[in-house]
Coordinates of C-alpha atoms in Angstrom, one line a residue:
Chain A
M1152 CA -114.2 76.4 -56.2
R1153 CA -116.7 73.6 -56.1
R1154 CA -118.6 75.6 -53.4
R1155 CA -118.8 78.6 -55.6
L1156 CA -120.0 76.5 -58.5
T1157 CA -122.9 75.0 -56.5
L1158 CA -123.8 78.5 -55.3
A1159 CA -123.9 79.7 -58.9
V1160 CA -126.3 76.8 -59.8
V1161 CA -128.4 77.6 -56.8
Y1162 CA -128.7 81.3 -57.9
A1163 CA -129.5 80.2 -61.5
L1164 CA -132.3 77.9 -60.3
L1165 CA -133.7 80.6 -58.0
V1166 CA -133.6 83.2 -60.7
L1167 CA -135.3 80.8 -63.1
F1168 CA -138.2 80.1 -60.6
A1169 CA -138.5 83.7 -59.6
G1170 CA -138.8 84.6 -63.3
L1171 CA -141.6 82.0 -63.7
M1172 CA -143.4 83.4 -60.7
L1173 CA -143.2 87.0 -62.0
T1174 CA -144.1 86.2 -65.6
P1175 CA -147.9 86.2 -65.0
F1176 CA -147.6 89.7 -63.4
A1177 CA -145.6 91.0 -66.4
F1178 CA -148.0 89.4 -68.9
M1179 CA -150.9 91.0 -67.1
L1180 CA -149.4 94.5 -66.9
A1181 CA -148.3 94.5 -70.5
S1182 CA -151.7 93.2 -71.7
T1183 CA -153.7 95.9 -70.0
L1184 CA -151.8 98.5 -72.0
K1185 CA -152.4 97.1 -75.5
T1186 CA -155.2 97.4 -78.0
K1187 CA -157.3 94.4 -78.9
A1188 CA -155.3 93.8 -82.1
D1189 CA -151.9 94.1 -80.4
F1190 CA -153.1 91.7 -77.6
V1191 CA -153.6 88.9 -80.2
N1192 CA -150.4 89.6 -82.1
T1193 CA -147.8 90.3 -79.5
L1194 CA -146.9 88.5 -76.3
F1195 CA -145.7 91.2 -74.0
L1196 CA -145.2 94.7 -75.4
P1197 CA -145.8 95.4 -79.1
D1198 CA -142.8 95.8 -81.4
G1199 CA -141.9 99.2 -82.8
D1200 CA -139.0 101.5 -83.3
G1201 CA -139.1 103.2 -79.9
W1202 CA -136.6 102.6 -77.0
L1203 CA -135.6 98.9 -76.6
G1204 CA -137.4 98.1 -79.9
V1205 CA -140.8 98.5 -78.3
G1206 CA -143.7 100.5 -79.9
W1207 CA -144.3 102.6 -76.9
D1208 CA -146.6 104.9 -78.9
R1209 CA -148.9 102.0 -79.5
L1210 CA -149.6 101.5 -75.8
T1211 CA -152.9 102.8 -74.6
L1212 CA -154.7 103.5 -71.3
A1213 CA -158.1 103.0 -73.0
N1214 CA -158.8 99.8 -70.9
Y1215 CA -158.3 101.7 -67.6
R1216 CA -160.4 104.6 -68.9
R1217 CA -163.2 102.2 -69.8
L1218 CA -163.0 100.6 -66.4
F1219 CA -163.4 103.8 -64.5
V1220 CA -165.6 105.8 -66.8
E1221 CA -168.0 103.3 -68.3
L1222 CA -167.8 100.5 -65.8
P1223 CA -168.4 100.6 -62.0
M1224 CA -164.8 99.9 -61.1
A1225 CA -164.2 103.0 -58.9
R1226 CA -167.3 102.1 -56.9
A1227 CA -166.1 98.5 -56.5
L1228 CA -162.7 99.6 -55.4
L1229 CA -164.3 101.8 -52.8
N1230 CA -166.6 99.0 -51.6
S1231 CA -163.7 96.6 -51.2
A1232 CA -161.6 99.2 -49.4
F1233 CA -164.5 99.9 -47.0
L1234 CA -165.4 96.3 -46.4
A1235 CA -161.8 95.1 -45.9
S1236 CA -160.9 98.0 -43.6
V1237 CA -163.9 97.8 -41.3
G1238 CA -163.8 94.0 -41.4
S1239 CA -160.2 93.7 -40.5
I1240 CA -160.1 96.3 -37.8
F1241 CA -163.0 94.9 -35.9
A1242 CA -162.1 91.2 -36.4
T1243 CA -158.6 92.0 -35.0
L1244 CA -159.9 94.0 -32.1
F1245 CA -162.5 91.3 -31.1
S1246 CA -160.0 88.5 -31.6
A1247 CA -157.4 90.2 -29.4
M1248 CA -160.0 90.9 -26.7
G1249 CA -161.2 87.3 -26.8
G1250 CA -157.6 86.0 -26.8
Y1251 CA -156.8 88.2 -23.8
A1252 CA -159.7 87.0 -21.8
L1253 CA -158.8 83.3 -22.5
S1254 CA -155.1 83.7 -21.7
K1255 CA -154.8 86.2 -18.8
F1256 CA -157.9 85.5 -16.7
E1257 CA -159.1 82.6 -14.7
F1258 CA -162.8 82.0 -14.5
R1259 CA -165.4 79.2 -14.6
G1260 CA -166.1 78.0 -18.1
R1261 CA -162.7 79.1 -19.5
E1262 CA -161.6 75.6 -20.5
A1263 CA -164.9 74.9 -22.2
L1264 CA -164.5 78.1 -24.2
I1265 CA -160.9 77.3 -25.2
R1266 CA -162.2 74.0 -26.4
L1267 CA -165.0 75.7 -28.3
V1268 CA -162.5 77.9 -30.1
L1269 CA -160.2 75.0 -31.0
G1270 CA -163.2 73.0 -32.3
A1271 CA -164.4 76.0 -34.3
L1272 CA -161.1 76.1 -36.1
I1273 CA -162.1 73.0 -38.2
I1274 CA -165.5 74.3 -39.3
P1275 CA -165.2 74.6 -43.1
A1276 CA -166.7 77.8 -44.5
P1277 CA -168.8 76.0 -47.1
L1278 CA -170.8 74.3 -44.4
L1279 CA -172.2 77.6 -43.3
I1280 CA -173.1 79.0 -46.7
A1281 CA -176.7 77.6 -46.8
P1282 CA -177.7 78.1 -43.1
G1283 CA -175.8 81.4 -43.0
F1284 CA -177.8 82.6 -46.0
Q1285 CA -181.1 81.6 -44.2
N1286 CA -179.9 83.3 -41.1
L1287 CA -179.2 86.6 -42.8
W1288 CA -182.5 86.4 -44.6
K1289 CA -184.3 86.0 -41.2
L1290 CA -182.3 88.9 -39.7
G1291 CA -183.2 91.0 -42.8
L1292 CA -179.5 91.4 -43.5
L1293 CA -179.4 90.0 -47.1
D1294 CA -178.0 92.5 -49.6
T1295 CA -176.5 94.8 -46.9
Y1296 CA -173.0 95.6 -45.9
T1297 CA -173.8 94.7 -42.3
G1298 CA -174.8 91.2 -43.4
L1299 CA -171.6 90.9 -45.4
I1300 CA -169.3 92.2 -42.6
M1301 CA -170.7 90.8 -39.4
P1302 CA -170.3 87.1 -39.9
G1303 CA -166.5 87.7 -40.4
L1304 CA -166.0 89.5 -37.2
A1305 CA -165.8 86.5 -34.9
P1306 CA -162.9 84.4 -36.3
A1307 CA -162.0 81.6 -33.9
F1308 CA -158.6 81.5 -35.7
G1309 CA -157.9 85.0 -34.5
V1310 CA -158.8 84.3 -30.9
F1311 CA -156.6 81.2 -31.0
L1312 CA -153.6 83.2 -32.4
F1313 CA -153.9 86.0 -30.0
R1314 CA -154.3 83.7 -27.0
Q1315 CA -151.1 81.9 -28.0
A1316 CA -149.3 85.3 -28.5
M1317 CA -150.4 86.7 -25.2
L1318 CA -149.5 83.6 -23.2
N1319 CA -145.9 84.1 -24.4
A1320 CA -145.6 87.8 -24.7
V1321 CA -147.6 89.3 -21.9
P1322 CA -146.3 88.8 -18.3
S1323 CA -149.2 88.5 -15.8
E1324 CA -147.1 90.4 -13.2
L1325 CA -147.2 93.5 -15.4
I1326 CA -151.0 93.4 -15.5
D1327 CA -151.2 92.9 -11.7
A1328 CA -148.8 95.8 -11.2
A1329 CA -150.9 98.1 -13.4
R1330 CA -154.0 97.1 -11.4
I1331 CA -152.3 98.0 -8.1
D1332 CA -151.5 101.3 -9.7
G1333 CA -155.2 101.8 -10.2
A1334 CA -155.4 101.4 -14.0
G1335 CA -158.8 100.5 -15.4
E1336 CA -159.2 97.2 -17.2
F1337 CA -159.7 98.8 -20.7
R1338 CA -156.7 101.0 -20.1
I1339 CA -154.6 98.0 -19.2
F1340 CA -155.7 96.2 -22.4
F1341 CA -155.2 99.1 -24.8
T1342 CA -152.0 100.7 -23.4
L1343 CA -150.2 97.7 -22.0
V1344 CA -151.3 94.4 -23.6
F1345 CA -152.0 95.6 -27.1
P1346 CA -148.5 97.1 -27.7
L1347 CA -146.9 93.9 -26.4
V1348 CA -148.5 91.8 -29.2
R1349 CA -148.1 94.5 -31.8
P1350 CA -146.5 92.1 -34.4
M1351 CA -149.4 89.8 -34.1
V1352 CA -151.8 92.7 -34.5
G1353 CA -150.1 93.8 -37.7
A1354 CA -150.0 90.3 -39.1
F1355 CA -153.7 89.5 -38.3
L1356 CA -154.9 92.9 -39.6
M1357 CA -153.2 91.9 -42.9
I1358 CA -154.5 88.4 -42.9
T1359 CA -158.1 89.5 -42.3
F1360 CA -157.8 92.5 -44.8
L1361 CA -156.7 90.1 -47.5
G1362 CA -159.4 87.6 -46.5
V1363 CA -162.2 90.1 -47.0
W1364 CA -160.6 91.7 -50.1
N1365 CA -160.2 88.3 -51.8
D1366 CA -163.5 86.8 -50.7
F1367 CA -165.8 85.9 -53.5
L1368 CA -168.2 83.4 -52.0
T1369 CA -169.7 85.6 -49.3
P1370 CA -170.6 88.6 -51.5
Q1371 CA -171.7 86.3 -54.2
V1372 CA -174.2 84.8 -51.8
V1373 CA -175.2 87.8 -49.7
L1374 CA -175.4 90.6 -52.2
Q1375 CA -177.8 91.2 -55.0
S1376 CA -177.3 94.9 -56.0
P1377 CA -174.3 95.3 -58.3
D1378 CA -173.6 98.8 -56.8
R1379 CA -172.7 97.1 -53.5
Y1380 CA -170.4 94.6 -55.2
P1381 CA -166.7 94.5 -54.1
L1382 CA -164.0 93.9 -56.7
S1383 CA -164.2 90.1 -56.6
T1384 CA -167.8 89.9 -57.7
T1385 CA -167.5 92.9 -60.0
L1386 CA -164.7 91.2 -61.9
A1387 CA -166.7 88.0 -62.2
M1388 CA -169.6 90.0 -63.6
L1389 CA -167.2 91.8 -66.0
R1390 CA -165.8 88.5 -67.2
N1391 CA -169.3 87.4 -68.1
L1392 CA -170.1 90.6 -69.9
D1393 CA -166.9 91.3 -71.8
W1394 CA -165.0 88.1 -71.8
N1395 CA -163.5 88.7 -75.3
D1396 CA -162.1 92.0 -74.3
Y1397 CA -159.0 90.4 -72.7
G1398 CA -157.1 93.7 -72.1
L1399 CA -160.1 95.1 -70.2
V1400 CA -160.6 92.0 -68.0
L1401 CA -156.9 91.9 -67.2
A1402 CA -156.9 95.6 -66.4
G1403 CA -159.8 94.9 -64.0
T1404 CA -157.7 92.1 -62.4
L1405 CA -154.7 94.4 -62.1
V1406 CA -156.7 97.2 -60.5
S1407 CA -158.1 94.6 -58.1
I1408 CA -154.8 93.2 -56.9
A1409 CA -152.6 96.4 -57.0
P1410 CA -153.8 97.9 -53.7
V1411 CA -153.3 94.7 -51.7
M1412 CA -150.0 94.2 -53.5
C1413 CA -148.8 97.6 -52.4
L1414 CA -149.9 97.0 -48.9
F1415 CA -148.1 93.7 -48.8
L1416 CA -144.9 95.2 -50.2
L1417 CA -145.0 97.9 -47.4
L1418 CA -145.7 95.4 -44.6
Q1419 CA -144.2 92.2 -46.0
R1420 CA -141.6 91.6 -43.3
E1421 CA -144.0 91.9 -40.4
F1422 CA -146.7 89.9 -42.3
I1423 CA -144.5 86.9 -43.2
S1424 CA -142.8 86.7 -39.9
G1425 CA -146.1 87.2 -38.0
L1426 CA -147.7 84.5 -40.1
T1427 CA -145.0 82.0 -39.5
S1428 CA -144.0 82.8 -35.9
G1429 CA -146.7 80.7 -34.3
A1430 CA -146.0 77.5 -36.3
V1431 CA -142.3 77.4 -35.8
K1432 CA -142.0 78.3 -32.1
G1433 CA -145.3 76.5 -31.1
Chain B
M807 CA -149.1 84.4 -7.9
K808 CA -152.3 86.0 -6.8
S809 CA -153.1 89.6 -7.7
Y810 CA -153.4 92.0 -4.8
R811 CA -156.3 93.9 -6.3
P812 CA -158.4 91.3 -8.0
H813 CA -160.5 92.3 -10.9
P814 CA -164.3 92.0 -10.8
A815 CA -165.5 88.6 -12.0
W816 CA -167.3 90.0 -15.1
V817 CA -164.2 91.5 -16.7
P818 CA -163.2 88.5 -18.8
W819 CA -166.8 88.2 -20.0
L820 CA -166.8 91.8 -21.0
F821 CA -163.7 91.2 -23.2
L822 CA -165.3 88.0 -24.6
A823 CA -168.7 89.6 -25.2
P824 CA -168.2 90.8 -28.8
F825 CA -166.6 87.6 -30.0
L826 CA -169.2 85.4 -28.2
G827 CA -172.2 87.4 -29.4
L828 CA -171.1 87.5 -33.0
F829 CA -169.9 83.9 -32.9
T830 CA -173.2 82.6 -31.5
T831 CA -175.3 84.6 -34.0
F832 CA -173.4 84.1 -37.2
I833 CA -171.5 80.8 -36.7
G834 CA -172.9 78.8 -33.7
W835 CA -176.6 79.2 -34.6
P836 CA -176.2 78.6 -38.4
L837 CA -174.1 75.5 -37.5
L838 CA -176.9 74.1 -35.5
R839 CA -179.4 75.1 -38.2
S840 CA -177.3 73.3 -40.8
L841 CA -177.6 70.2 -38.8
V842 CA -181.4 70.5 -38.8
L843 CA -181.4 71.6 -42.5
A844 CA -179.5 68.5 -43.5
F845 CA -182.6 66.4 -42.5
E846 CA -185.1 68.7 -44.2
Q847 CA -186.2 69.2 -47.8
T848 CA -186.3 72.9 -48.7
Y849 CA -187.4 74.9 -51.7
G850 CA -186.2 78.4 -51.2
P851 CA -186.0 79.8 -47.7
R852 CA -189.8 79.5 -47.0
T853 CA -190.9 75.8 -47.4
R854 CA -189.4 72.9 -45.6
V855 CA -190.3 69.4 -44.6
F856 CA -188.5 66.9 -42.3
V857 CA -187.3 64.0 -44.4
G858 CA -184.9 62.0 -42.1
F859 CA -181.8 60.7 -43.9
L860 CA -183.3 61.2 -47.4
N861 CA -180.8 64.0 -48.3
F862 CA -177.9 61.8 -47.2
R863 CA -179.2 58.8 -49.1
G864 CA -179.8 61.1 -52.1
V865 CA -176.2 62.4 -52.0
W866 CA -174.8 58.8 -51.6
Q867 CA -176.7 57.7 -54.8
D868 CA -176.0 60.9 -56.7
P869 CA -173.5 60.2 -59.6
W870 CA -172.8 64.0 -59.8
F871 CA -171.7 64.0 -56.2
W872 CA -169.2 61.1 -56.9
T873 CA -167.9 62.9 -60.0
A874 CA -167.3 65.9 -57.7
V875 CA -165.6 63.7 -55.1
G876 CA -163.3 62.1 -57.7
N877 CA -162.3 65.5 -59.1
T878 CA -161.7 67.0 -55.7
L879 CA -159.6 64.1 -54.6
W880 CA -157.5 64.4 -57.8
F881 CA -156.9 68.0 -57.1
A882 CA -156.1 67.6 -53.4
G883 CA -153.7 64.7 -54.2
G884 CA -152.2 66.7 -57.1
I885 CA -151.4 69.8 -55.1
L886 CA -150.0 67.8 -52.3
L887 CA -147.6 66.0 -54.6
V888 CA -146.5 69.2 -56.4
Q889 CA -146.9 72.1 -54.0
I890 CA -145.1 70.7 -51.0
P891 CA -142.0 69.3 -52.9
V892 CA -141.7 72.5 -55.0
A893 CA -141.9 74.6 -51.9
L894 CA -139.4 72.4 -50.0
G895 CA -137.0 72.4 -52.9
L896 CA -137.0 76.2 -53.1
A897 CA -136.8 76.5 -49.3
L898 CA -133.7 74.3 -49.3
L899 CA -132.1 76.4 -52.1
L900 CA -132.9 79.6 -50.2
N901 CA -131.5 78.2 -47.0
R902 CA -128.0 77.7 -48.5
P903 CA -125.4 79.4 -46.3
G904 CA -123.8 82.4 -48.0
L905 CA -126.8 83.1 -50.2
R906 CA -127.5 86.8 -50.8
G907 CA -130.9 88.3 -51.5
R908 CA -132.8 85.7 -49.5
A909 CA -135.4 88.2 -48.4
L910 CA -135.9 89.4 -51.9
F911 CA -136.4 85.9 -53.3
R912 CA -138.8 85.0 -50.5
L913 CA -140.8 88.2 -51.3
V914 CA -141.0 87.3 -55.0
F915 CA -142.1 83.7 -54.3
F916 CA -144.6 84.8 -51.7
S917 CA -146.2 87.6 -53.7
P918 CA -148.8 85.5 -55.6
Y919 CA -150.2 84.4 -52.3
V920 CA -151.6 87.9 -51.8
V921 CA -153.6 87.6 -55.0
G922 CA -157.1 86.2 -54.4
A923 CA -158.3 83.0 -56.1
V924 CA -160.9 84.9 -58.1
F925 CA -158.2 87.1 -59.6
V926 CA -155.8 84.2 -60.1
S927 CA -158.3 82.3 -62.1
T928 CA -159.1 85.3 -64.3
L929 CA -155.4 85.6 -65.0
F930 CA -154.8 81.9 -65.6
A931 CA -157.8 81.7 -67.9
L932 CA -155.9 84.0 -70.2
L933 CA -152.5 82.5 -69.7
L934 CA -153.8 79.1 -70.7
E935 CA -156.1 80.3 -73.5
K936 CA -155.5 78.4 -76.8
R937 CA -153.9 80.7 -79.4
I938 CA -153.4 83.9 -77.5
G939 CA -152.3 82.5 -74.2
L940 CA -148.8 83.1 -72.9
V941 CA -148.2 79.4 -72.0
N942 CA -148.8 78.0 -75.5
H943 CA -147.0 80.9 -77.1
A944 CA -143.9 80.4 -75.0
L945 CA -143.9 76.6 -75.4
H946 CA -144.3 77.0 -79.1
A947 CA -141.3 79.4 -79.2
L948 CA -139.2 76.9 -77.2
F949 CA -140.3 73.7 -79.0
L950 CA -141.3 74.4 -82.6
R951 CA -143.5 71.3 -82.6
W952 CA -145.6 72.5 -79.8
D953 CA -149.2 73.0 -80.9
P954 CA -150.2 76.7 -80.3
D955 CA -153.8 75.4 -80.0
F956 CA -153.0 73.0 -77.2
P957 CA -156.3 72.7 -75.3
W958 CA -155.2 73.3 -71.7
L959 CA -158.5 74.5 -70.4
D960 CA -160.7 72.1 -72.5
Q961 CA -158.9 68.8 -71.9
Y962 CA -156.3 69.3 -69.2
V963 CA -158.6 70.7 -66.6
M964 CA -156.8 69.3 -63.5
T965 CA -153.4 70.2 -64.8
S966 CA -154.6 73.8 -65.3
L967 CA -156.2 74.0 -61.8
I968 CA -153.1 72.5 -60.1
A969 CA -150.8 74.9 -62.0
A970 CA -152.8 77.9 -60.9
S971 CA -152.9 76.6 -57.3
V972 CA -149.1 76.0 -57.3
W973 CA -148.5 79.5 -58.5
L974 CA -150.8 80.8 -55.8
S975 CA -149.7 78.8 -52.8
T976 CA -146.0 77.9 -53.2
G977 CA -144.9 81.0 -51.4
F978 CA -147.1 80.3 -48.4
N979 CA -145.6 76.8 -47.9
L980 CA -142.1 78.2 -48.7
A981 CA -142.3 80.8 -45.9
Y982 CA -143.1 78.2 -43.3
L983 CA -140.6 75.7 -44.5
L984 CA -137.8 78.3 -44.7
A985 CA -138.6 79.5 -41.2
A986 CA -138.4 75.8 -40.0
L987 CA -135.2 75.2 -41.9
Q988 CA -133.6 78.3 -40.4
N989 CA -134.3 76.8 -36.9
V990 CA -132.4 73.5 -37.7
S991 CA -129.3 73.6 -35.6
R992 CA -126.2 74.4 -37.5
E993 CA -124.0 72.5 -35.0
L994 CA -126.0 69.3 -35.5
L995 CA -125.5 69.5 -39.3
D996 CA -121.8 70.3 -38.9
A997 CA -121.4 67.4 -36.5
A998 CA -123.1 65.1 -39.0
A999 CA -120.8 66.4 -41.8
I1000 CA -117.7 65.7 -39.7
D1001 CA -119.0 62.2 -39.0
G1002 CA -118.9 61.8 -42.8
A1003 CA -122.6 62.1 -43.7
G1004 CA -123.2 63.3 -47.2
P1005 CA -125.7 66.0 -48.1
W1006 CA -128.5 63.4 -48.8
H1007 CA -127.8 61.7 -45.5
R1008 CA -127.8 65.0 -43.6
F1009 CA -131.1 66.0 -45.2
W1010 CA -132.8 62.7 -44.5
H1011 CA -131.5 62.1 -40.9
V1012 CA -131.0 65.6 -39.5
T1013 CA -133.0 68.2 -41.4
L1014 CA -136.1 66.2 -42.2
P1015 CA -136.8 65.1 -38.6
E1016 CA -136.3 68.7 -37.4
I1017 CA -138.8 70.2 -39.9
R1018 CA -141.2 67.3 -39.6
P1019 CA -143.8 69.1 -37.3
V1020 CA -144.1 72.1 -39.7
L1021 CA -144.1 69.7 -42.7
N1022 CA -146.9 67.7 -41.1
I1023 CA -149.1 70.8 -40.5
L1024 CA -148.5 72.0 -44.1
I1025 CA -149.6 68.6 -45.5
L1026 CA -152.8 68.8 -43.4
L1027 CA -153.5 72.4 -44.5
T1028 CA -152.8 71.6 -48.2
V1029 CA -155.1 68.6 -48.2
T1030 CA -158.0 70.2 -46.2
S1031 CA -157.8 73.4 -48.4
G1032 CA -157.7 71.2 -51.5
L1033 CA -160.8 69.4 -50.5
Q1034 CA -162.6 72.8 -50.2
L1035 CA -161.6 73.9 -53.7
F1036 CA -164.2 76.2 -55.1
E1037 CA -163.3 79.6 -56.4
L1038 CA -160.6 78.6 -58.9
P1039 CA -162.8 76.3 -61.0
F1040 CA -165.9 78.3 -60.4
I1041 CA -164.4 81.4 -62.0
L1042 CA -162.3 79.6 -64.5
Y1043 CA -165.4 77.8 -65.8
N1044 CA -167.9 80.5 -65.0
D1045 CA -169.9 79.9 -68.2
T1046 CA -170.9 76.4 -67.0
A1047 CA -171.4 77.3 -63.3
G1048 CA -168.1 75.8 -62.5
N1049 CA -168.7 72.4 -64.2
G1050 CA -166.1 72.7 -66.8
P1051 CA -165.9 70.5 -69.9
N1052 CA -167.6 67.2 -69.2
S1053 CA -167.9 68.2 -65.5
Q1054 CA -164.2 67.7 -65.1
A1055 CA -163.9 70.8 -62.9
L1056 CA -166.9 70.0 -60.7
T1057 CA -165.8 69.9 -57.1
V1058 CA -167.6 69.0 -53.9
V1059 CA -168.0 72.7 -52.8
T1060 CA -169.0 73.8 -56.3
Y1061 CA -171.7 71.1 -56.2
L1062 CA -172.8 72.2 -52.8
Y1063 CA -173.1 75.8 -54.1
Q1064 CA -175.0 74.6 -57.2
T1065 CA -177.5 72.5 -55.3
G1066 CA -178.0 75.2 -52.6
F1067 CA -178.1 78.4 -54.7
I1068 CA -178.9 77.4 -58.2
S1069 CA -181.4 74.6 -57.5
G1070 CA -182.4 76.2 -54.2
N1071 CA -182.2 72.9 -52.2
L1072 CA -180.6 74.1 -49.0
G1073 CA -181.2 70.8 -47.2
Y1074 CA -179.3 68.8 -49.9
A1075 CA -176.5 71.4 -49.8
S1076 CA -176.3 71.1 -46.0
A1077 CA -176.1 67.3 -46.2
I1078 CA -173.1 67.7 -48.6
G1079 CA -171.6 70.3 -46.2
W1080 CA -171.8 67.8 -43.3
I1081 CA -170.3 65.0 -45.3
L1082 CA -167.4 67.3 -46.2
T1083 CA -167.1 68.5 -42.6
L1084 CA -167.0 65.0 -41.1
T1085 CA -164.4 64.0 -43.7
L1086 CA -162.2 67.0 -42.6
V1087 CA -162.7 66.2 -38.9
G1088 CA -161.8 62.6 -39.6
L1089 CA -158.6 63.7 -41.5
A1090 CA -157.6 66.0 -38.6
L1091 CA -158.0 63.3 -36.0
L1092 CA -156.1 60.8 -38.2
H1093 CA -153.4 63.4 -38.7
R1094 CA -153.2 64.0 -34.9
R1095 CA -152.9 60.3 -34.2
L1096 CA -150.2 59.8 -36.9
S1097 CA -148.1 62.8 -35.8
R1098 CA -148.4 61.7 -32.2
S1099 CA -147.2 58.1 -32.8
E1100 CA -144.3 59.7 -34.8
D1101 CA -143.3 61.8 -31.7
Y1102 CA -143.1 58.6 -29.6
S1103 CA -140.9 56.8 -32.1
A1104 CA -138.5 59.7 -32.5

């Protein structure tokens, strides 16, 4: 009896907190569908005599229409999708390749490189803003997609994660056996090693995709032309232009997070377990 | 075991080539440059003069820098004291045997983590807005005496920033803590219970030591990410370039950004960057030493 009572209290607390976590999402969704007047007067959905006492007929898609017709939201969405896809695919590939070399090969300089990767983990991104900006300027890459993408393709964190995963999940005997059978080095990597660390590949793709999608500082520093802006900088610009149009700003926010939210809901199991696997077992 | 058909010596270098090439060009080289820049005075990317420790001395005597340091420390300390206990509490609730829907709850708590800081601050700017914001509305509905014009963003800057950060990051900490809690051996807990240890005792003497390594890492991650706070206040107080009312939202990284890209003094910005980096390295070393001595005592 007492056990069931405690369990009921646990559920109540969890539901309460879950409600608190979800409220901002509900507020955002409801706000984007309201007119300016209704935004000020009602909290979630406007009252009315429709189903559940909500004035459904007063809801409007005008905010979304404005975002896509008058404002460059579609372009920003496309920019973000492009940058995040290219960035995450290559960052994952290069990290996996680096991690493979540092876990399954023995060569001179390996220990020094492992130490370099570990040391690089602690470099805070803000340190590189100023010299990184100068660097891109010298290379003529300011205000280009190349300049935005390339610095993110060499994550020490990724090499570290893949090295750890491959030390555990890829038996060296298997690689040797494949070599005896005459398989080429790249074939071994792509058909044997890659599938064995598939969970890490999935998790790291997601981590880097989110990282690029949500990055604000890099595009803010590197880009000047608004038509190249991803969602993060577009939204900041929108906020400066139309701050008092709350519904519009929140609609822009919702459009910005909806794609990654869907991706997360599809892949959440792999993502969360991949993310936490290293810390708990290591 | 030696392989029978050894690979050519250049194979590992081939696999490392893309990483090393990009790392050298876009991280290694700028890192060295930033060390040089920190000792130079620059105005835009074209003109620069070597000035020795002038930038560092300037930063040391700069009252704005110390304002930024104070705010940043408040934030890092605040999120440490709120985020980790909240996440641990929720993880303990979720770890109760016999609980159904654990995966669903974890999903709900984790979901804000997917939302980028830029988008979180836009959302929180409206949640905390005076008359129209949801927070004041709800508090006014619950407690009639609550002032619907309560100035969260104008006067309770740190509270607002910490609230946004807690919403954003609780799920991340929770995921790690829950995974750690699920690894705590059931037998050990049952044995302690049979020996007459109450729930508080079991938590303190069995659970806590077992999840200690994960907890230690999360504490380090929370503090180091807190010290690098930038996007939340920068967007939340976009109209004042991230300063906020009376510079209460000015953080170290915001100040670095302002000096580098608004005043165009990249040398000064690099000096701030190195002070931040050395602080983070110091913290990481201290953390390693502390968690090592703990391992010995256990």
